[in-house]
Amino acid sequence: MTIAASHAKNKRLKDAIFGAAAACKEATLKHGKDRVTNATIGVMLDDNEELITLPTIEKVFKEIPMKDLAAYAPISGMPEYLKATENLTFAECRPEGYTSAVATAGGTGAIHHAVMNYAEIGEKVLTSDWFWGTYNVICVEQGKKLQNFTLFDENRNFNFASFKENVEDILKVQESILIILNTPAHNPTGFKLTEDDWDKVLDLLKTYAAKGKKAVVLTDIAYIDYAGEKNEVRSFMKKFGNLPENILGLFSFSMSKGYTFYGQRTGALVAVSSKKEVIEEFNEIMKYSSRACWSNINRGAMELLLRVQNDDNIYKSFEKDREEAHKLIQARGDLFMKEARECNLPALPYTGGFFLSVPTDNPQKVADLLHEDLIYAVPLKLGVRVAVCSVPIKKISGMAEKMNNALKKA
Ligand SMILES: Cc1ncc(COP(=O)(O)O)c(C=O)c1O
């Protein structure tokens, strides 16, 4: 018996993370928390394995008057909030051109709105083969298809040849292409595109733009605040200035990680174009989608961001809190990578962020073998993901070697 509409009845959300997390929970009950390594959780935990919340954020949030939390917000978001998300997205690397932003329910909402409005129904959206599974869920939900290019070449650099081949393949049939690139601090590998990679990507798209094709590049910057020095990790953004009018740049801004505000579901989709009309159209179509999706988003979180931004002392204290969290997780990732090099574990090139990954032909087997050492990581299609954001440094030590043993056995 099914009562769902025909397009909806086969939808099932398969999440590799929940399976691994459930096995870990069972092991923790049996062996105790201290003996178990839980590398499945995608949020930052401190060295006592408690959720990290930035103290300044907590203090400011608790001071917001009830009426500012409870009132409705404008559909596109509070205007000052939108201005602030643009400034936070670009920092000192603002591209030249017309820019705008729309408030969204987290970075997920921003990706949803981009796919909703810049990919034709039935057509393909391009991303890498190592990717956040939700991209596929969003595409399928909207009747679009996700195509993958191979992210790494044989030297573990950005595989421009595969990117080019896939763009060519899609633009042979489509008039327009939406490309999602999660960089820097990519989930699930911690990889980032270099300036040179970006030049190649944008030069390629310019050649298609000259032939009249349209391209939209959505850069998913969910983890950018844990990727390195603020302006260094944003320097590629300047390249989005003065592009041909048929190339649109989009950035998905999120308060989830940067403000440790995951459950408050607040973000923005930021756009840059050399053409005013493209940005005017962006404002209209995004507002329409927001009305249809969630009407308006969490006012309290927007208010919080403004209170942090508008007070120099609060902002400094917030940045200090965040930098401490960043250092904590970066040290864990760096230690894992150091030990991986020492034992020749072929981990993918991690530069920063919440996750790193080890490729294998048999991810489930490797993940299962790790259970023998009471290590729980997430088996993906192409490898095993380790959430360094949630594992205390004392448990990171020795993990690479155990993974290497599991890999050899598998
Ligand atoms: C790659 C990537 N992009 C975007 C997001 C969006 O998160 P949120 O919707 O909580 O902002 C996440 C969260 O896990 C993610 O891993």
Coordinates of C-alpha atoms and ligand atoms in Angstrom, one line a residue:
M1 CA 0.0 0.0 0.0
T2 CA 1.4 3.4 -0.9
I3 CA -0.4 6.7 -0.6
A4 CA 2.5 8.9 -1.6
A5 CA 2.5 10.7 -5.0
S6 CA 4.3 8.6 -7.7
H7 CA 7.4 10.8 -7.7
A8 CA 7.7 10.6 -3.9
K9 CA 7.0 7.0 -3.0
N10 CA 10.5 5.6 -3.4
K11 CA 12.3 8.3 -1.5
R12 CA 14.5 6.8 1.3
L13 CA 17.2 8.7 3.1
K14 CA 20.2 6.5 3.3
D15 CA 22.8 7.9 5.6
A16 CA 26.1 6.0 6.0
I17 CA 26.9 8.1 9.1
F18 CA 23.9 7.0 11.1
G19 CA 24.8 3.3 10.7
A20 CA 28.4 3.8 11.8
A21 CA 27.2 6.0 14.7
A22 CA 24.8 3.3 15.9
A23 CA 27.5 0.7 16.0
C24 CA 29.7 3.1 17.9
K25 CA 27.0 3.8 20.4
E26 CA 26.7 0.0 21.1
A27 CA 30.4 -0.3 21.6
T28 CA 30.5 2.6 23.9
L29 CA 27.9 1.0 26.1
K30 CA 29.8 -2.2 26.2
H31 CA 33.4 -1.0 26.5
G32 CA 33.1 2.5 28.0
K33 CA 33.7 5.9 26.3
D34 CA 37.4 6.0 27.0
R35 CA 38.2 2.9 25.0
V36 CA 36.1 3.8 22.0
T37 CA 37.2 6.2 19.2
N38 CA 34.1 7.8 17.7
A39 CA 35.2 9.4 14.4
T40 CA 31.7 9.6 12.9
I41 CA 30.4 12.8 14.4
G42 CA 30.5 15.9 12.1
V43 CA 30.6 18.6 14.8
M44 CA 33.4 19.9 16.9
L45 CA 33.8 18.1 20.2
D46 CA 36.4 19.2 22.9
D47 CA 38.9 16.8 24.3
N48 CA 36.3 15.6 26.8
E49 CA 34.1 14.7 23.8
E50 CA 31.5 17.4 24.7
L51 CA 30.0 19.7 22.0
I52 CA 32.1 22.9 21.5
T53 CA 30.0 26.0 21.6
L54 CA 31.9 29.3 21.3
P55 CA 31.5 31.1 24.7
T56 CA 31.0 34.5 23.1
I57 CA 28.2 33.2 21.0
E58 CA 26.5 31.7 24.0
K59 CA 26.7 34.9 26.0
V60 CA 25.4 37.1 23.2
F61 CA 22.6 34.8 22.3
K62 CA 21.3 34.7 25.9
E63 CA 21.2 38.5 25.9
I64 CA 18.9 38.8 22.9
P65 CA 15.5 40.1 24.0
M66 CA 12.6 37.7 23.5
K67 CA 10.8 40.0 21.0
D68 CA 13.9 39.9 18.7
L69 CA 13.8 36.1 18.8
A70 CA 10.1 35.8 18.4
A71 CA 9.2 38.3 15.7
Y72 CA 9.1 37.4 12.0
A73 CA 11.9 38.4 9.7
P74 CA 11.7 39.7 6.1
I75 CA 11.4 36.9 3.6
S76 CA 14.8 37.6 2.0
G77 CA 16.4 38.1 5.4
M78 CA 17.2 41.2 7.5
P79 CA 18.9 43.7 5.2
E80 CA 21.8 44.3 7.7
Y81 CA 22.3 40.6 8.1
L82 CA 22.5 40.2 4.3
K83 CA 25.1 42.9 4.1
A84 CA 27.1 41.3 6.9
T85 CA 27.0 37.8 5.2
E86 CA 28.5 39.3 2.0
N87 CA 31.2 41.0 4.1
L88 CA 31.9 37.8 6.0
T89 CA 31.9 35.7 2.9
F90 CA 34.4 37.9 1.0
A91 CA 36.4 39.6 3.8
E92 CA 39.1 41.5 2.0
C93 CA 38.7 39.5 -1.2
R94 CA 35.5 40.9 -2.5
P95 CA 35.2 40.4 -6.3
E96 CA 34.4 43.4 -8.4
G97 CA 30.9 43.4 -9.7
Y98 CA 27.3 43.4 -8.5
T99 CA 26.6 41.4 -5.4
S100 CA 23.7 40.3 -3.3
A101 CA 22.6 37.8 -0.7
V102 CA 19.5 35.9 0.4
A103 CA 19.0 34.4 3.9
T104 CA 18.6 30.6 3.9
A105 CA 18.1 27.8 6.3
G106 CA 21.8 27.0 6.8
G107 CA 24.2 26.2 4.0
T108 CA 21.8 23.3 3.0
G109 CA 19.1 25.9 2.2
A110 CA 21.6 27.9 0.1
I111 CA 22.5 24.8 -1.9
H112 CA 18.8 24.0 -2.2
H113 CA 18.0 27.5 -3.6
A114 CA 20.9 27.3 -6.1
V115 CA 19.8 24.0 -7.5
M116 CA 16.2 25.1 -7.5
N117 CA 16.9 28.2 -9.6
Y118 CA 19.9 27.5 -11.7
A119 CA 19.5 23.9 -12.9
E120 CA 16.8 22.8 -15.4
I121 CA 14.5 20.0 -14.4
G122 CA 15.8 16.7 -15.9
E123 CA 19.3 18.2 -16.4
K124 CA 22.7 17.5 -14.8
V125 CA 24.5 19.3 -12.0
L126 CA 28.3 18.7 -11.7
T127 CA 30.3 18.0 -8.6
S128 CA 33.3 15.9 -7.6
D129 CA 33.2 12.1 -6.9
W130 CA 34.2 12.7 -3.3
F131 CA 31.3 14.8 -2.2
W132 CA 28.7 15.6 0.5
G133 CA 25.8 13.2 -0.1
T134 CA 23.2 15.8 0.5
Y135 CA 24.0 17.4 -2.9
N136 CA 22.5 14.3 -4.5
V137 CA 19.5 14.3 -2.2
I138 CA 18.8 17.9 -3.2
C139 CA 19.2 17.2 -6.9
V140 CA 17.0 14.1 -6.8
E141 CA 14.3 15.8 -4.8
Q142 CA 14.0 18.4 -7.5
G143 CA 14.2 16.1 -10.5
K144 CA 17.8 16.9 -11.4
K145 CA 20.8 14.6 -11.8
L146 CA 24.1 14.8 -10.1
Q147 CA 27.1 14.0 -12.2
N148 CA 30.6 13.5 -10.7
F149 CA 34.0 14.3 -12.1
T150 CA 37.1 12.6 -10.6
L151 CA 38.5 15.0 -7.9
F152 CA 42.0 13.7 -7.7
D153 CA 44.6 12.9 -10.4
E154 CA 47.3 10.2 -10.0
N155 CA 49.4 12.7 -8.0
R156 CA 46.5 13.6 -5.7
N157 CA 46.1 17.1 -7.3
F158 CA 42.9 18.6 -8.6
N159 CA 42.0 16.5 -11.7
F160 CA 41.4 19.3 -14.1
A161 CA 41.3 16.9 -17.1
S162 CA 38.3 15.0 -15.6
F163 CA 36.6 18.3 -14.7
K164 CA 37.0 19.5 -18.2
E165 CA 35.8 16.3 -19.8
N166 CA 32.6 16.4 -17.6
V167 CA 31.9 20.0 -18.3
E168 CA 32.3 19.3 -22.1
D169 CA 30.1 16.3 -21.8
I170 CA 27.3 18.2 -20.1
L171 CA 27.5 21.3 -22.2
K172 CA 27.3 19.3 -25.4
V173 CA 23.7 18.8 -24.4
Q174 CA 22.8 21.5 -22.0
E175 CA 22.7 25.3 -22.5
S176 CA 23.7 25.9 -19.0
I177 CA 25.7 24.2 -16.2
L178 CA 25.6 24.4 -12.4
I179 CA 28.8 23.3 -10.8
I180 CA 29.2 22.7 -7.0
L181 CA 32.7 22.9 -5.6
N182 CA 33.2 22.5 -1.9
T183 CA 36.5 24.2 -1.1
P184 CA 38.5 25.0 1.0
A185 CA 38.4 22.4 3.8
H186 CA 36.3 20.0 1.6
N187 CA 34.0 17.4 3.2
P188 CA 35.0 14.6 3.3
T189 CA 38.7 15.0 2.4
G190 CA 40.0 18.4 3.7
F191 CA 41.2 19.2 0.2
K192 CA 41.3 22.6 -1.4
L193 CA 41.6 24.0 -4.9
T194 CA 44.8 26.0 -5.5
E195 CA 44.8 29.5 -7.2
D196 CA 46.0 27.7 -10.3
D197 CA 43.2 25.2 -10.2
W198 CA 40.7 28.1 -10.0
D199 CA 42.3 29.8 -12.9
K200 CA 41.9 26.7 -15.0
V201 CA 38.3 26.2 -13.9
L202 CA 37.3 29.8 -14.7
D203 CA 39.3 30.0 -17.9
L204 CA 37.5 26.8 -19.2
L205 CA 34.1 28.3 -18.3
K206 CA 35.0 31.5 -20.0
T207 CA 35.6 29.6 -23.3
Y208 CA 32.1 28.2 -23.0
A209 CA 30.7 31.6 -22.1
A210 CA 32.2 33.0 -25.3
K211 CA 30.2 30.4 -27.2
G212 CA 27.0 31.6 -25.5
K213 CA 26.7 28.9 -22.8
K214 CA 25.8 29.8 -19.2
A215 CA 27.7 28.6 -16.2
V216 CA 26.9 29.0 -12.5
V217 CA 29.6 28.1 -10.0
L218 CA 28.4 27.4 -6.5
T219 CA 31.3 27.4 -4.0
D220 CA 30.3 25.6 -0.8
I221 CA 32.3 27.4 1.9
A222 CA 30.7 25.6 4.9
Y223 CA 34.1 24.9 6.5
I224 CA 36.0 28.0 5.4
D225 CA 36.5 29.3 8.9
Y226 CA 38.5 26.3 9.8
A227 CA 40.7 26.3 6.6
G228 CA 43.4 28.8 7.5
E229 CA 44.2 32.5 7.5
K230 CA 41.0 34.5 6.6
N231 CA 42.2 36.3 3.5
E232 CA 44.5 33.6 2.3
V233 CA 41.8 31.1 2.1
R234 CA 39.5 33.6 0.4
S235 CA 41.9 35.0 -2.2
F236 CA 40.3 32.9 -5.0
M237 CA 37.1 34.8 -4.6
K238 CA 38.6 37.9 -6.3
K239 CA 38.7 35.8 -9.5
F240 CA 34.9 36.0 -9.6
G241 CA 35.1 39.7 -10.4
N242 CA 34.5 40.9 -14.0
L243 CA 33.6 37.6 -15.4
P244 CA 31.5 37.4 -18.5
E245 CA 27.8 38.2 -17.8
N246 CA 26.8 34.6 -18.5
I247 CA 28.9 33.2 -15.6
L248 CA 27.4 33.6 -12.2
G249 CA 29.3 33.1 -8.9
L250 CA 27.5 31.8 -5.9
F251 CA 28.8 31.1 -2.4
S252 CA 26.9 29.2 0.3
F253 CA 27.5 30.9 3.7
S254 CA 26.6 29.0 6.9
M255 CA 26.5 29.8 10.6
S256 CA 26.5 26.1 11.5
K257 CA 30.2 25.6 11.8
G258 CA 31.6 29.1 11.9
Y259 CA 29.4 30.2 14.8
T260 CA 28.8 26.6 16.2
F261 CA 25.1 27.3 15.6
Y262 CA 24.3 24.1 13.7
G263 CA 20.8 23.6 15.0
Q264 CA 19.7 27.2 14.5
R265 CA 19.6 26.6 10.7
T266 CA 20.9 29.9 9.4
G267 CA 23.0 30.8 6.4
A268 CA 22.9 32.7 3.1
L269 CA 23.4 32.4 -0.6
V270 CA 25.7 35.1 -1.8
A271 CA 25.9 36.0 -5.5
V272 CA 28.3 38.0 -7.7
S273 CA 27.8 39.0 -11.3
S274 CA 29.2 41.6 -13.7
K275 CA 25.6 42.3 -14.8
K276 CA 23.1 44.2 -12.7
E277 CA 20.1 42.5 -14.1
V278 CA 21.4 39.1 -13.2
I279 CA 21.6 40.2 -9.5
E280 CA 18.1 41.8 -9.7
E281 CA 16.8 38.5 -11.1
F282 CA 18.6 36.6 -8.3
N283 CA 16.9 38.7 -5.7
E284 CA 13.4 38.1 -7.1
I285 CA 13.7 34.4 -7.7
M286 CA 15.4 33.6 -4.4
K287 CA 12.8 35.5 -2.5
Y288 CA 10.1 33.5 -4.3
S289 CA 11.8 30.2 -3.4
S290 CA 12.2 31.3 0.2
R291 CA 8.5 32.1 0.5
A292 CA 7.7 28.7 -1.0
C293 CA 10.2 26.8 1.2
W294 CA 10.4 28.3 4.7
S295 CA 8.9 31.8 4.3
N296 CA 11.5 33.5 6.5
I297 CA 14.3 32.1 8.6
N298 CA 15.5 32.1 12.2
R299 CA 15.4 35.8 13.3
G300 CA 17.3 35.2 16.5
A301 CA 20.4 33.8 14.7
M302 CA 20.5 36.7 12.3
E303 CA 20.2 39.1 15.3
L304 CA 23.0 37.2 16.9
L305 CA 25.3 37.6 13.9
L306 CA 24.6 41.3 13.8
R307 CA 25.3 41.8 17.5
V308 CA 28.7 40.0 17.0
Q309 CA 29.5 42.0 13.9
N310 CA 28.5 45.4 15.1
D311 CA 30.6 45.5 18.3
D312 CA 34.4 45.4 17.9
N313 CA 35.1 43.9 21.3
I314 CA 32.5 41.2 20.9
Y315 CA 33.8 40.4 17.4
K316 CA 37.4 40.1 18.7
S317 CA 36.4 37.9 21.5
F318 CA 34.3 35.7 19.1
E319 CA 37.2 35.4 16.6
K320 CA 39.5 34.4 19.5
D321 CA 37.1 31.7 20.6
R322 CA 36.8 30.4 17.1
E323 CA 40.6 30.4 16.5
E324 CA 41.0 28.3 19.6
A325 CA 38.5 25.7 18.3
H326 CA 40.2 25.9 14.9
K327 CA 43.7 25.2 16.4
L328 CA 42.3 22.3 18.4
I329 CA 40.9 20.5 15.3
Q330 CA 43.8 21.5 13.0
A331 CA 46.2 19.9 15.5
R332 CA 44.3 16.7 15.3
G333 CA 44.2 16.6 11.5
D334 CA 47.9 17.5 11.3
L335 CA 48.9 14.7 13.8
F336 CA 46.8 12.2 11.8
M337 CA 48.5 13.2 8.6
K338 CA 52.0 13.2 10.1
E339 CA 51.5 9.6 11.4
A340 CA 49.9 8.7 8.1
R341 CA 53.1 9.8 6.3
E342 CA 55.2 7.9 8.8
C343 CA 53.4 4.6 8.2
N344 CA 52.7 5.2 4.5
L345 CA 48.9 5.3 4.9
P346 CA 47.6 6.7 1.6
A347 CA 45.3 9.4 3.2
L348 CA 44.1 12.1 0.8
P349 CA 45.7 15.5 1.0
Y350 CA 44.1 17.2 4.1
T351 CA 44.7 20.9 4.4
G352 CA 42.1 21.8 7.0
G353 CA 38.5 21.4 8.2
F354 CA 36.4 18.8 10.0
F355 CA 37.2 15.7 8.0
L356 CA 39.9 13.7 6.3
S357 CA 39.6 10.5 4.2
V358 CA 41.5 7.4 3.2
P359 CA 40.6 5.9 -0.2
T360 CA 40.0 2.1 -0.5
D361 CA 38.2 -0.3 -2.8
N362 CA 36.5 -1.8 0.2
P363 CA 35.3 0.9 2.6
Q364 CA 32.8 -1.2 4.5
K365 CA 35.4 -3.9 5.1
V366 CA 38.0 -1.4 6.3
A367 CA 35.4 0.3 8.6
D368 CA 34.4 -3.1 10.0
L369 CA 38.0 -4.1 10.6
L370 CA 38.6 -0.9 12.5
H371 CA 35.8 -1.9 14.9
E372 CA 38.3 -4.6 16.2
D373 CA 40.3 -1.7 17.5
L374 CA 37.1 0.1 18.7
I375 CA 37.6 2.8 16.1
Y376 CA 34.4 3.9 14.3
A377 CA 34.7 5.9 11.1
V378 CA 32.2 6.4 8.2
P379 CA 32.5 4.1 5.1
L380 CA 31.7 6.1 2.0
K381 CA 31.6 5.0 -1.6
L382 CA 35.3 5.7 -2.3
G383 CA 36.9 5.4 1.1
V384 CA 36.6 5.8 4.9
R385 CA 36.0 9.2 6.4
V386 CA 37.5 10.3 9.7
A387 CA 35.9 13.2 11.6
V388 CA 38.9 14.8 13.2
C389 CA 36.6 17.5 14.5
S390 CA 35.2 15.2 17.1
V391 CA 38.1 12.9 18.2
P392 CA 40.4 14.0 21.1
I393 CA 44.0 14.3 20.2
K394 CA 45.0 11.4 22.5
K395 CA 42.8 9.1 20.5
I396 CA 44.1 10.4 17.2
S397 CA 47.6 9.2 18.1
G398 CA 48.0 5.7 16.7
M399 CA 44.9 5.8 14.6
A400 CA 46.7 6.1 11.2
E401 CA 48.7 3.0 11.9
K402 CA 45.6 1.0 12.9
M403 CA 43.9 2.2 9.7
N404 CA 46.9 1.1 7.7
N405 CA 46.7 -2.3 9.2
A406 CA 43.0 -2.5 8.4
L407 CA 43.6 -1.4 4.9
K408 CA 46.3 -4.2 4.4
K409 CA 44.0 -6.8 5.9
A410 CA 41.1 -5.7 3.7
Ligands
LIG1 C1 29.9 20.1 2.6 C2 28.9 20.7 3.4 N1 28.2 21.8 2.9 C3 27.2 22.4 3.5 C4 26.8 21.9 4.8 C5 25.7 22.7 5.3 O1 25.4 22.7 6.6 P1 24.3 23.5 7.2 O2 23.1 23.3 6.4 O3 24.2 23.1 8.6 O4 24.7 25.0 7.1 C6 27.5 20.8 5.4 C7 27.1 20.3 6.7 O5 27.3 19.3 7.1 C8 28.5 20.2 4.6 O6 29.2 19.2 5.2

